[in-house]
Short mmCIF file of C-alpha atoms in Angstrom, two decimals:
data_model
loop_
_atom_site.label_atom_id
_atom_site.label_comp_id
_atom_site.label_asym_id
_atom_site.label_seq_id
_atom_site.Cartn_x
_atom_site.Cartn_y
_atom_site.Cartn_z
CA MET A 1 -81.87 -23.44 -58.66
CA ALA A 2 -79.70 -22.81 -55.61
CA LYS A 3 -76.91 -25.29 -54.89
CA ILE A 4 -75.27 -24.90 -51.51
CA ALA A 5 -71.63 -25.38 -50.59
CA PHE A 6 -71.50 -25.89 -46.84
CA ILE A 7 -68.41 -24.50 -45.09
CA LEU A 8 -68.04 -26.74 -42.08
CA LEU A 9 -65.66 -26.16 -39.17
CA ALA A 10 -65.23 -29.26 -36.99
CA HIS A 11 -62.93 -30.39 -34.19
CA LYS A 12 -64.54 -33.54 -32.76
CA ASP A 13 -66.96 -36.42 -33.34
CA PRO A 14 -65.57 -37.82 -36.62
CA GLU A 15 -68.45 -40.29 -37.01
CA GLY A 16 -71.02 -37.53 -36.60
CA LEU A 17 -69.12 -35.38 -39.09
CA ILE A 18 -69.05 -38.20 -41.66
CA ALA A 19 -72.80 -38.71 -41.26
CA GLN A 20 -73.45 -34.99 -41.58
CA ALA A 21 -71.37 -34.72 -44.76
CA ARG A 22 -73.11 -37.68 -46.36
CA ARG A 23 -76.54 -36.38 -45.35
CA LEU A 24 -76.09 -32.86 -46.70
CA THR A 25 -74.42 -33.89 -49.97
CA ALA A 26 -76.90 -36.69 -50.73
CA THR A 27 -79.26 -34.09 -52.20
CA GLY A 28 -76.67 -32.76 -54.64
CA ASP A 29 -75.17 -30.03 -52.46
CA TYR A 30 -71.52 -29.68 -51.52
CA MET A 31 -69.30 -29.44 -48.45
CA ALA A 32 -65.83 -28.08 -47.68
CA ILE A 33 -64.47 -29.26 -44.33
CA HIS A 34 -61.86 -27.74 -42.06
CA PHE A 35 -60.89 -30.24 -39.35
CA ASP A 36 -59.08 -28.53 -36.49
CA ALA A 37 -55.35 -29.26 -36.24
CA SER A 38 -55.79 -29.54 -32.46
CA ALA A 39 -57.77 -32.76 -33.06
CA SER A 40 -55.94 -36.02 -33.61
CA ARG A 41 -54.47 -36.85 -36.97
CA ALA A 42 -56.10 -40.28 -36.77
CA ASP A 43 -59.59 -38.73 -36.50
CA PHE A 44 -58.87 -36.50 -39.49
CA GLU A 45 -57.66 -39.42 -41.59
CA ARG A 46 -60.76 -41.40 -40.62
CA VAL A 47 -62.98 -38.59 -41.93
CA ARG A 48 -60.93 -38.11 -45.09
CA LYS A 49 -60.88 -41.84 -45.87
CA ALA A 50 -64.63 -42.29 -45.24
CA LEU A 51 -65.47 -39.40 -47.60
CA ALA A 52 -62.79 -40.05 -50.21
CA ASP A 53 -65.28 -41.42 -52.74
CA ASN A 54 -67.70 -38.48 -52.31
CA SER A 55 -66.98 -36.02 -55.11
CA ASN A 56 -69.18 -33.42 -53.41
CA VAL A 57 -66.83 -33.16 -50.42
CA THR A 58 -63.49 -31.35 -50.30
CA PHE A 59 -61.13 -30.29 -47.52
CA ALA A 60 -59.33 -27.06 -46.66
CA ARG A 61 -55.74 -27.26 -47.87
CA ARG A 62 -54.37 -26.36 -44.47
CA ARG A 63 -55.45 -27.42 -41.00
CA HIS A 64 -55.31 -24.53 -38.54
CA ARG A 65 -55.02 -24.97 -34.79
CA CYS A 66 -58.13 -22.97 -33.91
CA GLY A 67 -58.58 -21.07 -30.66
CA TRP A 68 -61.75 -19.47 -29.36
CA GLY A 69 -61.77 -15.74 -30.12
CA ALA A 70 -58.66 -16.01 -32.31
CA TRP A 71 -57.89 -15.16 -35.95
CA SER A 72 -57.32 -18.87 -36.63
CA LEU A 73 -61.10 -19.37 -36.84
CA VAL A 74 -61.34 -16.80 -39.65
CA ALA A 75 -58.25 -18.21 -41.38
CA ALA A 76 -59.77 -21.69 -41.26
CA SER A 77 -63.04 -20.38 -42.67
CA LEU A 78 -61.28 -18.57 -45.53
CA ASP A 79 -59.25 -21.65 -46.46
CA ALA A 80 -62.39 -23.80 -46.50
CA VAL A 81 -64.16 -21.17 -48.62
CA ARG A 82 -61.27 -21.09 -51.12
CA ALA A 83 -61.34 -24.87 -51.38
CA ALA A 84 -65.10 -24.82 -52.01
CA VAL A 85 -64.87 -22.09 -54.66
CA ASP A 86 -62.24 -24.05 -56.59
CA ALA A 87 -63.87 -27.48 -56.21
CA PHE A 88 -67.52 -26.59 -56.80
CA PRO A 89 -68.04 -24.16 -59.69
CA ALA A 90 -71.79 -24.93 -59.71
CA ALA A 91 -72.30 -23.80 -56.10
CA THR A 92 -74.47 -20.68 -55.89
CA HIS A 93 -74.44 -20.18 -52.10
CA PHE A 94 -71.89 -20.78 -49.35
CA TYR A 95 -73.34 -21.64 -45.94
CA MET A 96 -71.24 -21.57 -42.76
CA LEU A 97 -71.89 -24.47 -40.37
CA SER A 98 -70.38 -26.18 -37.34
CA GLY A 99 -70.38 -29.81 -36.39
CA ASP A 100 -73.12 -29.05 -33.82
CA CYS A 101 -75.60 -27.88 -36.47
CA MET A 102 -78.49 -29.87 -37.92
CA PRO A 103 -81.06 -29.03 -40.62
CA ILE A 104 -84.54 -28.05 -39.47
CA LYS A 105 -85.91 -27.73 -43.00
CA SER A 106 -85.69 -29.86 -46.12
CA ALA A 107 -83.19 -29.23 -48.92
CA GLU A 108 -86.19 -28.55 -51.16
CA TYR A 109 -87.41 -25.82 -48.78
CA ALA A 110 -83.88 -24.36 -48.39
CA ARG A 111 -83.38 -24.04 -52.14
CA GLY A 112 -86.76 -22.39 -52.58
CA PHE A 113 -85.97 -20.00 -49.74
CA LEU A 114 -82.60 -18.97 -51.21
CA ASP A 115 -84.02 -18.65 -54.74
CA ALA A 116 -86.80 -16.35 -53.52
CA GLU A 117 -84.44 -13.39 -52.96
CA HIS A 118 -81.08 -12.61 -54.53
CA VAL A 119 -79.49 -11.52 -51.26
CA ASP A 120 -76.87 -12.46 -48.65
CA TYR A 121 -77.74 -13.49 -45.11
CA ILE A 122 -75.28 -12.24 -42.53
CA GLU A 123 -76.00 -10.51 -39.25
CA ASN A 124 -74.17 -7.17 -39.24
CA VAL A 125 -75.03 -4.43 -36.75
CA ASP A 126 -73.06 -1.34 -35.79
CA PHE A 127 -70.08 -2.33 -33.66
CA PHE A 128 -70.11 0.79 -31.52
CA GLY A 129 -73.78 1.84 -31.50
CA SER A 130 -75.55 -1.49 -30.95
CA ASP A 131 -75.93 -3.50 -27.76
CA TRP A 132 -74.81 -6.72 -29.44
CA ILE A 133 -71.84 -6.99 -27.03
CA LYS A 134 -73.43 -7.54 -23.62
CA THR A 135 -70.32 -7.68 -21.42
CA GLY A 136 -66.55 -7.37 -21.67
CA MET A 137 -64.40 -5.50 -24.16
CA ARG A 138 -65.86 -3.37 -26.92
CA GLU A 139 -63.55 -0.79 -28.52
CA ASP A 140 -60.54 -2.46 -26.91
CA ARG A 141 -61.14 -5.51 -29.10
CA LEU A 142 -59.99 -3.38 -32.03
CA ILE A 143 -57.66 -0.58 -30.94
CA TYR A 144 -55.21 -2.87 -29.10
CA ARG A 145 -53.30 -5.79 -30.58
CA HIS A 146 -54.15 -9.21 -29.20
CA TRP A 147 -51.38 -11.69 -29.93
CA PHE A 148 -52.29 -14.23 -27.25
CA ASN A 149 -55.41 -16.27 -26.60
CA GLU A 150 -57.36 -15.34 -23.49
CA ARG A 151 -58.42 -18.92 -22.74
CA SER A 152 -55.18 -20.80 -23.38
CA GLN A 153 -52.74 -18.01 -22.43
CA PRO A 154 -54.64 -15.76 -20.00
CA ARG A 155 -51.57 -14.33 -18.21
CA ARG A 156 -49.90 -13.31 -21.47
CA PHE A 157 -53.18 -12.05 -22.90
CA TYR A 158 -53.86 -9.67 -20.01
CA ALA A 159 -50.20 -8.69 -19.48
CA SER A 160 -49.95 -7.61 -23.11
CA TYR A 161 -53.32 -5.86 -22.96
CA GLU A 162 -52.49 -3.94 -19.75
CA PHE A 163 -49.06 -2.97 -21.10
CA GLN A 164 -50.59 -1.41 -24.22
CA LYS A 165 -53.23 0.40 -22.16
CA ARG A 166 -50.64 1.75 -19.74
CA PHE A 167 -48.46 3.25 -22.47
CA GLY A 168 -51.27 4.27 -24.81
CA LEU A 169 -50.23 1.91 -27.61
CA THR A 170 -53.46 2.14 -29.54
CA ARG A 171 -53.90 1.83 -33.29
CA LYS A 172 -56.36 3.22 -35.80
CA ILE A 173 -59.17 1.25 -37.33
CA PRO A 174 -58.92 1.22 -41.18
CA GLU A 175 -60.57 4.49 -42.15
CA ASP A 176 -62.58 3.14 -45.07
CA LEU A 177 -64.25 0.39 -43.02
CA GLU A 178 -67.45 0.75 -41.03
CA MET A 179 -67.05 -1.78 -38.24
CA LYS A 180 -69.88 -4.29 -37.88
CA ILE A 181 -70.50 -7.22 -35.58
CA GLY A 182 -72.82 -10.23 -35.61
CA SER A 183 -73.23 -13.99 -35.63
CA GLN A 184 -70.50 -16.00 -37.38
CA TRP A 185 -73.10 -18.29 -39.04
CA TRP A 186 -73.75 -16.74 -42.46
CA CYS A 187 -74.98 -17.71 -45.94
CA LEU A 188 -73.43 -15.77 -48.84
CA ARG A 189 -73.94 -15.84 -52.60
CA ARG A 190 -71.10 -16.94 -54.85
CA GLN A 191 -70.57 -13.46 -56.28
CA THR A 192 -70.24 -12.10 -52.73
CA ILE A 193 -67.71 -14.79 -51.80
CA GLU A 194 -65.66 -13.97 -54.91
CA LYS A 195 -65.70 -10.25 -54.07
CA LEU A 196 -64.67 -11.03 -50.50
CA LEU A 197 -61.74 -13.22 -51.59
CA ASN A 198 -60.64 -10.58 -54.09
CA PHE A 199 -60.75 -7.99 -51.28
CA CYS A 200 -58.54 -10.27 -49.16
CA ARG A 201 -55.99 -10.49 -51.98
CA ARG A 202 -55.90 -6.71 -52.43
CA ARG A 203 -56.11 -5.54 -48.83
CA ARG A 204 -53.44 -7.38 -46.87
CA ASP A 205 -53.44 -4.44 -44.47
CA VAL A 206 -57.01 -5.24 -43.43
CA LEU A 207 -56.16 -8.90 -42.87
CA ARG A 208 -53.21 -7.86 -40.71
CA PHE A 209 -55.49 -5.59 -38.70
CA PHE A 210 -58.12 -8.28 -38.05
CA SER A 211 -55.49 -10.92 -37.35
CA THR A 212 -54.71 -9.22 -34.02
CA THR A 213 -58.24 -8.15 -33.06
CA TRP A 214 -60.13 -10.06 -30.38
CA ILE A 215 -62.92 -12.42 -31.53
CA PRO A 216 -62.59 -11.53 -35.25
CA ASP A 217 -65.04 -14.25 -36.34
CA GLU A 218 -67.77 -11.89 -35.06
CA THR A 219 -66.44 -8.86 -36.98
CA PHE A 220 -64.39 -9.82 -40.08
CA PHE A 221 -67.03 -11.19 -42.48
CA GLN A 222 -69.65 -8.95 -40.87
CA THR A 223 -67.59 -5.84 -41.75
CA ILE A 224 -66.20 -6.85 -45.16
CA VAL A 225 -69.43 -8.12 -46.74
CA PRO A 226 -71.28 -4.75 -46.37
CA HIS A 227 -68.10 -3.09 -47.69
CA VAL A 228 -68.16 -5.05 -51.00
CA VAL A 229 -71.92 -5.61 -51.46
CA PRO A 230 -74.74 -3.02 -51.68
CA ARG A 231 -76.73 -2.79 -48.44
CA ALA A 232 -79.97 -3.50 -50.31
CA GLU A 233 -78.64 -6.98 -51.13
CA ILE A 234 -77.97 -7.94 -47.51
CA ARG A 235 -80.36 -9.29 -44.91
CA SER A 236 -78.91 -8.70 -41.45
CA ARG A 237 -79.84 -12.04 -39.93
CA THR A 238 -78.57 -15.58 -39.65
CA LEU A 239 -80.36 -18.57 -41.17
CA THR A 240 -79.05 -20.74 -38.34
CA TYR A 241 -81.36 -20.86 -35.32
CA LEU A 242 -79.55 -20.40 -32.04
CA MET A 243 -80.44 -19.06 -28.62
CA PHE A 244 -78.46 -17.86 -25.66
CA SER A 245 -79.31 -18.08 -21.98
CA ASP A 246 -79.34 -15.11 -19.59
CA TYR A 247 -75.70 -15.93 -18.88
CA GLY A 248 -74.56 -15.73 -22.53
CA MET A 249 -74.25 -19.50 -22.95
CA PRO A 250 -75.67 -21.27 -26.04
CA VAL A 251 -78.94 -23.11 -25.42
CA VAL A 252 -78.60 -26.83 -26.20
CA PHE A 253 -81.48 -28.64 -27.94
CA TYR A 254 -82.70 -32.12 -27.00
CA ASN A 255 -85.13 -34.74 -28.31
CA ASP A 256 -88.26 -32.93 -27.12
CA HIS A 257 -87.37 -29.77 -29.07
CA TYR A 258 -88.18 -31.35 -32.45
CA GLU A 259 -91.57 -29.72 -33.14
CA MET A 260 -90.41 -26.35 -31.82
CA LEU A 261 -87.32 -26.34 -34.07
CA LEU A 262 -89.31 -27.13 -37.21
CA GLY A 263 -91.47 -24.06 -36.57
CA GLN A 264 -88.58 -21.58 -36.52
CA ASP A 265 -87.79 -19.24 -39.41
CA ALA A 266 -84.37 -20.76 -40.12
CA LEU A 267 -82.77 -23.55 -42.16
CA PHE A 268 -80.44 -25.04 -39.53
CA ALA A 269 -80.24 -25.09 -35.72
CA ARG A 270 -77.30 -25.01 -33.33
CA LYS A 271 -76.44 -26.56 -30.83
CA ILE A 272 -77.84 -30.09 -30.90
CA SER A 273 -76.87 -32.17 -27.88
CA PRO A 274 -74.59 -35.15 -28.68
CA GLU A 275 -76.97 -37.26 -26.57
CA ALA A 276 -80.05 -36.23 -28.58
CA LEU A 277 -79.81 -39.24 -30.90
CA GLU A 278 -83.54 -39.35 -31.65
CA LEU A 279 -83.56 -35.63 -32.53
CA LYS A 280 -80.55 -36.05 -34.82
CA GLU A 281 -82.15 -38.99 -36.58
CA ARG A 282 -85.45 -37.17 -37.14
CA LEU A 283 -83.80 -33.94 -38.32
CA GLY A 284 -81.46 -35.89 -40.58
CA ALA A 285 -84.44 -37.39 -42.34
CA ILE A 286 -86.01 -33.95 -42.79
CA TRP A 287 -83.22 -32.73 -45.12
CA ARG A 288 -83.91 -35.33 -47.80
CA ALA A 289 -87.71 -35.21 -47.56
CA GLU A 290 -89.86 -33.79 -50.36
CA GLY A 291 -93.22 -32.08 -50.39
CA LEU A 292 -93.15 -31.09 -46.71
CA HIS A 293 -94.99 -27.98 -45.51
CA PHE A 294 -93.41 -26.05 -42.63
CA ALA A 295 -95.66 -23.81 -40.50
CA ILE A 296 -93.40 -20.99 -39.34
CA SER A 297 -94.42 -19.82 -35.88
CA GLY A 298 -91.18 -18.45 -34.43
CA GLU A 299 -92.28 -19.07 -30.84
CA GLY A 300 -88.96 -20.62 -29.79
CA LYS A 301 -87.36 -17.70 -27.97
CA SER A 302 -90.56 -16.63 -26.21
CA LEU A 303 -91.27 -20.23 -25.16
CA PHE A 304 -87.73 -20.57 -23.82
CA ARG A 305 -88.07 -17.33 -21.84
CA PHE A 306 -91.47 -18.46 -20.53
CA LEU A 307 -90.30 -21.87 -19.34
CA THR A 308 -86.93 -20.80 -17.94
CA GLY A 309 -88.64 -17.89 -16.22
CA ARG A 310 -90.95 -20.39 -14.51
CA GLY A 311 -87.85 -22.39 -13.61
CA ARG A 312 -86.61 -19.41 -11.60
CA VAL A 313 -90.00 -18.43 -10.16
CA GLY A 314 -89.83 -15.46 -7.86
CA GLN A 315 -86.18 -14.51 -8.27
CA ARG A 316 -87.20 -10.95 -9.07
CA PHE A 317 -88.83 -10.85 -5.62
CA ALA A 318 -85.73 -12.10 -3.74
CA PRO A 319 -85.09 -10.11 -0.55
CA ARG A 320 -82.79 -7.07 -0.82
CA PHE A 321 -80.30 -6.47 1.96
CA TRP A 322 -82.00 -3.27 3.11
CA GLU A 323 -85.24 -5.18 3.65
CA ALA A 324 -83.72 -8.17 5.45
CA GLU A 325 -84.90 -6.90 8.85
CA ALA A 326 -87.99 -5.08 7.63
CA SER A 327 -91.32 -6.40 8.85
CA LEU A 328 -94.98 -5.61 8.53
CA GLY A 329 -95.20 -5.80 12.32
CA ARG A 330 -96.45 -8.48 14.70
CA ASN A 331 -99.94 -6.96 14.88
CA SER A 332 -100.43 -6.87 11.10
CA GLU A 333 -102.33 -9.36 8.96
CA ILE A 334 -101.52 -10.00 5.29
CA LEU A 335 -104.23 -11.96 3.44
CA MET A 336 -102.98 -13.41 0.15
CA ILE A 337 -105.52 -14.39 -2.50
CA VAL A 338 -103.65 -16.58 -4.97
CA SER A 339 -105.24 -17.22 -8.35
CA LYS A 340 -104.09 -17.77 -11.93
CA LYS A 341 -107.43 -16.44 -13.16
CA TRP A 342 -107.07 -12.80 -12.27
CA HIS A 343 -110.67 -11.91 -13.11
CA VAL A 344 -111.90 -14.43 -10.51
CA ALA A 345 -109.64 -13.02 -7.79
CA LYS A 346 -110.80 -9.49 -8.65
CA ARG A 347 -114.45 -10.51 -8.31
CA LEU A 348 -113.59 -11.89 -4.89
CA THR A 349 -111.82 -8.69 -3.74
CA GLN A 350 -114.82 -6.69 -4.94
CA ALA A 351 -117.12 -8.94 -2.90
CA ILE A 352 -114.84 -8.60 0.16
CA ARG A 353 -114.97 -4.81 -0.12
CA SER A 354 -118.78 -4.93 -0.49
CA HIS A 355 -119.49 -7.24 2.46
CA THR A 356 -116.73 -6.34 4.94
CA ASP A 357 -114.50 -3.50 6.07
CA ILE A 358 -111.36 -5.43 5.06
CA PRO A 359 -109.33 -3.39 2.53
CA ALA A 360 -108.60 -5.50 -0.55
CA VAL A 361 -106.44 -4.56 -3.53
CA ASP A 362 -105.86 -6.40 -6.79
CA TYR A 363 -102.62 -7.64 -8.42
CA LEU A 364 -100.43 -4.82 -7.16
CA PHE A 365 -97.19 -6.68 -8.04
CA ASP A 366 -98.33 -7.42 -11.61
CA GLU A 367 -100.68 -4.68 -12.82
CA HIS A 368 -100.30 -0.92 -12.79
CA GLU A 369 -103.99 -0.44 -12.00
CA ALA A 370 -104.51 -2.23 -8.69
CA ARG A 371 -106.84 0.13 -6.76
CA LEU A 372 -103.99 1.81 -4.89
CA PRO A 373 -104.22 5.24 -3.23
CA ASP A 374 -101.63 7.99 -3.73
CA MET A 375 -98.58 7.11 -1.63
CA GLY A 376 -95.96 9.60 -2.76
CA GLY A 377 -94.77 7.81 -5.87
CA ILE A 378 -93.89 4.34 -4.62
CA GLU A 379 -97.10 3.07 -6.20
CA ASN A 380 -96.35 4.54 -9.63
CA THR A 381 -94.62 1.55 -11.22
CA VAL A 382 -94.86 -2.18 -10.73
CA TRP A 383 -91.06 -2.30 -10.56
CA LYS A 384 -91.01 0.07 -7.58
CA ARG A 385 -93.66 -1.97 -5.81
CA GLN A 386 -91.67 -5.17 -6.27
CA ARG A 387 -88.46 -3.54 -5.15
CA HIS A 388 -89.98 -2.13 -1.94
CA ARG A 389 -92.75 -4.64 -1.37
CA ARG A 390 -92.80 -4.73 2.46
CA ALA A 391 -92.49 -0.95 2.66
CA LEU A 392 -95.36 -0.72 0.18
CA ILE A 393 -97.62 -2.94 2.31
CA ARG A 394 -96.77 -1.00 5.48
CA LEU A 395 -97.56 2.29 3.74
CA LEU A 396 -100.80 0.89 2.38
CA MET A 397 -101.92 -0.19 5.83
CA ALA A 398 -101.01 3.20 7.26
CA GLU A 399 -102.80 5.01 4.42
CA LEU A 400 -105.93 2.89 4.89
CA GLY A 401 -105.80 3.08 8.67
CA GLN A 402 -105.94 -0.71 8.99
CA ASN A 403 -103.55 -3.32 10.28
CA ARG A 404 -104.75 -5.93 7.82
CA LEU A 405 -104.87 -6.05 4.04
CA ALA A 406 -105.97 -8.52 1.35
CA ILE A 407 -103.88 -8.63 -1.83
CA CYS A 408 -103.97 -10.71 -5.02
CA ILE A 409 -100.89 -12.68 -6.12
CA ASP A 410 -100.23 -14.86 -9.14
CA PRO A 411 -99.28 -18.46 -8.17
CA SER A 412 -96.08 -18.20 -10.24
CA ALA A 413 -94.66 -15.85 -7.55
CA LEU A 414 -94.13 -18.55 -4.92
CA GLU A 415 -91.05 -16.87 -3.43
CA LEU A 416 -93.06 -13.67 -2.93
CA ILE A 417 -95.76 -15.65 -1.13
CA GLN A 418 -93.16 -17.42 1.01
CA ASP A 419 -91.46 -14.10 1.81
CA PHE A 420 -94.66 -12.62 3.23
CA ALA A 421 -95.50 -15.92 4.96
CA SER A 422 -92.13 -15.84 6.76
CA ASP A 423 -92.69 -12.32 8.10
CA LYS A 424 -93.38 -11.62 11.78
CA SER A 425 -96.88 -10.53 10.86
CA GLU A 426 -99.77 -12.98 10.65
CA SER A 427 -100.33 -14.30 7.15
CA ARG A 428 -103.07 -16.41 5.58
CA ILE A 429 -103.30 -17.79 2.05
CA LEU A 430 -106.42 -18.49 0.00
CA PHE A 431 -105.77 -20.48 -3.18
CA ILE A 432 -108.52 -20.32 -5.81
CA GLU A 433 -108.58 -23.64 -7.63
CA SER A 434 -109.26 -23.15 -11.34
CA ASP A 435 -110.29 -25.28 -14.30
CA PHE A 436 -108.44 -24.49 -17.52
CA ASP A 437 -110.35 -25.48 -20.62
CA ASP A 438 -108.74 -25.26 -24.07
CA ASP A 439 -110.31 -21.87 -24.85
CA TYR A 440 -108.86 -20.38 -21.67
CA MET A 441 -105.47 -21.99 -22.43
CA ARG A 442 -105.41 -20.50 -25.93
CA GLY A 443 -106.11 -17.07 -24.50
CA HIS A 444 -103.43 -17.54 -21.84
CA ILE A 445 -100.87 -18.54 -24.48
CA GLY A 446 -101.58 -15.26 -26.25
CA ARG A 447 -101.48 -13.19 -23.04
CA VAL A 448 -98.03 -14.46 -22.05
CA GLY A 449 -96.63 -13.74 -25.53
CA LEU A 450 -96.21 -17.30 -26.81
CA ALA A 451 -98.50 -16.72 -29.78
CA ASN A 452 -100.27 -13.99 -31.72
CA VAL A 453 -103.11 -13.74 -34.22
CA SER A 454 -100.88 -15.03 -37.04
CA THR A 455 -99.62 -18.11 -35.17
CA PRO A 456 -100.80 -21.30 -36.95
CA ALA A 457 -103.44 -23.31 -35.10
CA GLU A 458 -101.27 -26.44 -35.08
CA VAL A 459 -98.52 -24.54 -33.24
CA ILE A 460 -100.96 -23.41 -30.55
CA GLU A 461 -102.26 -26.97 -30.18
CA ARG A 462 -98.66 -28.11 -29.71
CA LEU A 463 -98.16 -25.54 -26.95
CA LEU A 464 -101.34 -26.44 -25.03
CA PRO A 465 -99.99 -29.45 -23.10
CA ILE A 466 -96.70 -27.66 -22.32
CA VAL A 467 -98.38 -24.61 -20.79
CA ARG A 468 -101.12 -26.65 -19.09
CA SER A 469 -98.44 -28.75 -17.40
CA ASP A 470 -96.73 -25.57 -16.25
CA LEU A 471 -99.94 -24.24 -14.65
CA ASP A 472 -100.55 -27.58 -12.91
CA HIS A 473 -96.98 -27.48 -11.62
CA GLU A 474 -97.56 -24.00 -10.14
CA ALA A 475 -100.53 -25.28 -8.15
CA ASP A 476 -98.62 -28.35 -6.95
CA ARG A 477 -95.67 -26.24 -5.80
CA LEU A 478 -97.98 -23.99 -3.81
CA ARG A 479 -99.77 -26.90 -2.14
CA ASP A 480 -96.48 -28.65 -1.36
CA ALA A 481 -94.82 -25.54 0.13
CA GLY A 482 -96.03 -26.35 3.66
CA LEU A 483 -97.52 -22.89 4.22
CA ALA A 484 -99.43 -22.33 7.45
CA HIS A 485 -103.05 -21.11 7.37
CA PHE A 486 -103.52 -22.35 3.80
CA HIS A 487 -107.11 -22.51 2.48
CA GLU A 488 -108.70 -23.38 -0.86
CA ILE A 489 -111.90 -22.58 -2.68
CA GLY A 490 -113.05 -23.63 -6.13
CA PRO A 491 -116.06 -24.18 -8.38
CA ALA A 492 -116.16 -27.93 -7.67
CA ARG A 493 -116.09 -27.59 -3.87
CA GLY A 494 -119.64 -26.32 -3.41
CA LEU A 495 -121.05 -23.29 -1.60
CA ALA A 496 -120.80 -24.72 1.94
CA ARG A 497 -117.13 -25.71 1.72
CA ASN A 498 -116.18 -22.44 -0.01
CA ALA A 499 -117.98 -20.44 2.69
CA GLN A 500 -116.21 -22.39 5.42
CA ALA A 501 -112.79 -21.73 3.81
CA LEU A 502 -113.58 -18.02 3.38
CA ALA A 503 -114.69 -17.72 7.00
CA ALA A 504 -111.38 -19.17 8.19
CA PHE A 505 -109.33 -17.11 5.74
CA LEU A 506 -111.03 -13.77 6.45
CA GLN A 507 -111.87 -14.49 10.11
CA LEU A 508 -115.57 -13.79 9.43
CA ASP A 509 -118.88 -15.13 10.67
CA GLU A 510 -120.42 -17.86 8.55
CA ASP A 511 -123.29 -15.76 7.19
CA THR A 512 -120.97 -13.06 5.80
CA ALA A 513 -118.58 -15.67 4.39
CA ARG A 514 -121.52 -17.45 2.74
CA ALA A 515 -122.69 -14.18 1.15
CA ILE A 516 -119.24 -13.67 -0.34
CA ALA A 517 -119.05 -17.29 -1.53
CA ALA A 518 -122.44 -16.86 -3.20
CA THR A 519 -121.23 -13.97 -5.35
CA PRO A 520 -122.91 -14.44 -8.77
CA HIS A 521 -120.63 -15.95 -11.43
CA LEU A 522 -117.67 -15.86 -9.03
CA PHE A 523 -115.74 -18.57 -10.91
CA ALA A 524 -117.04 -17.87 -14.41
CA ASP A 525 -114.67 -17.16 -17.30
#
């Protein structure tokens, strides 16, 4: 059975570190701690004294003063690994952790997971060919020597870097190494750790090379492990669940992330907020539990994208500078039909086309097929339509020979609605109020990519209130936006009120508006 030696790098929160060490070793596993030399000696002694009677805890022999992006992080990791290898001969796996990590599975589950396959878990993708590095240096991380830390010594860092670039002082990458990059949170088998340490003893030239590369904790282990272990015995992934925002910053987890974290295909999660005391307590209890079943759904990243995307509603529609003065014209009318249920809005546009001469198109900013005529290519992609939205509407009106146009818009695009409403043209908005039963919500969850056919039912049930609240919030934002000429229809309002709203929205006589409102199954799902 697997027995894990946790390699823990810490620099703060001694009480939290003590609790974490006691929690993870209570089930018979081990821990080797490196406590940053930049932290106070008193904090270190407090940790050492509190754990002195725990035979399953050891400490790195040397405390390094670690700097972000510096070799010191790798040196600290190697010293902690050496201490663990010597102190815990029964350890079968070595798992890299930070003080911000917490278990999201039980020790029982973790051991079964590691016993299932005789492999290493370390993310390692091609350094040069992958898109793992989003911004900043790539090759220059390796071919120039970086003696100074960018964050603590920025002037020296960039002066040295620019000097080497100016005089072409590059160096060669070790020829027998295929450079890899990936997350620094790995889990390696004992035999792999022993091969890696033996490599370090034999190849001092490689250690010297990495000691002056930039951010070596993302490349050193990721490059050496595939060099000493057959590729078939490596899974290029991390067992620590972490997410990054659009801006490259780690996503922090709070108390209300508990259920979501348990459903992820990982053993630990990072980063847990220091203020999330309830989450820490609940996750801490998970590690020692027995007989628990974990339904793996993996919806975390898609749920995060969904909710943060709603938090920035309409940014993709923000005005471009070349359209700042563009207008549909004072004599134009833009009629916006706003509905979350697209099939209902499309039934309405069909009825408008059948009963009036008002041109009506469907979700032209969301769907490729939106009943658009040929307009020289601008209509070919949704992206082009969004980018040139006012130009698109002007061209549509010209093509149709009309100075008014009805379009369908999703309520999530509030900024798009507000942009048209602020134009010099006349604008009117018709909001279709919708009821969302559980069947519709389950379908919606699938349509937006939060679940698929293999997602467990309990995960979908957990998502229902989150997504329902988001849809309610969309409607509230629209109603509270203070838009002029705002009208509503809905299944609960009755034929007379719906006809009255349609007459005002479309500027029609009551009989025609009533005929449209009486469209069979207009609001049906």
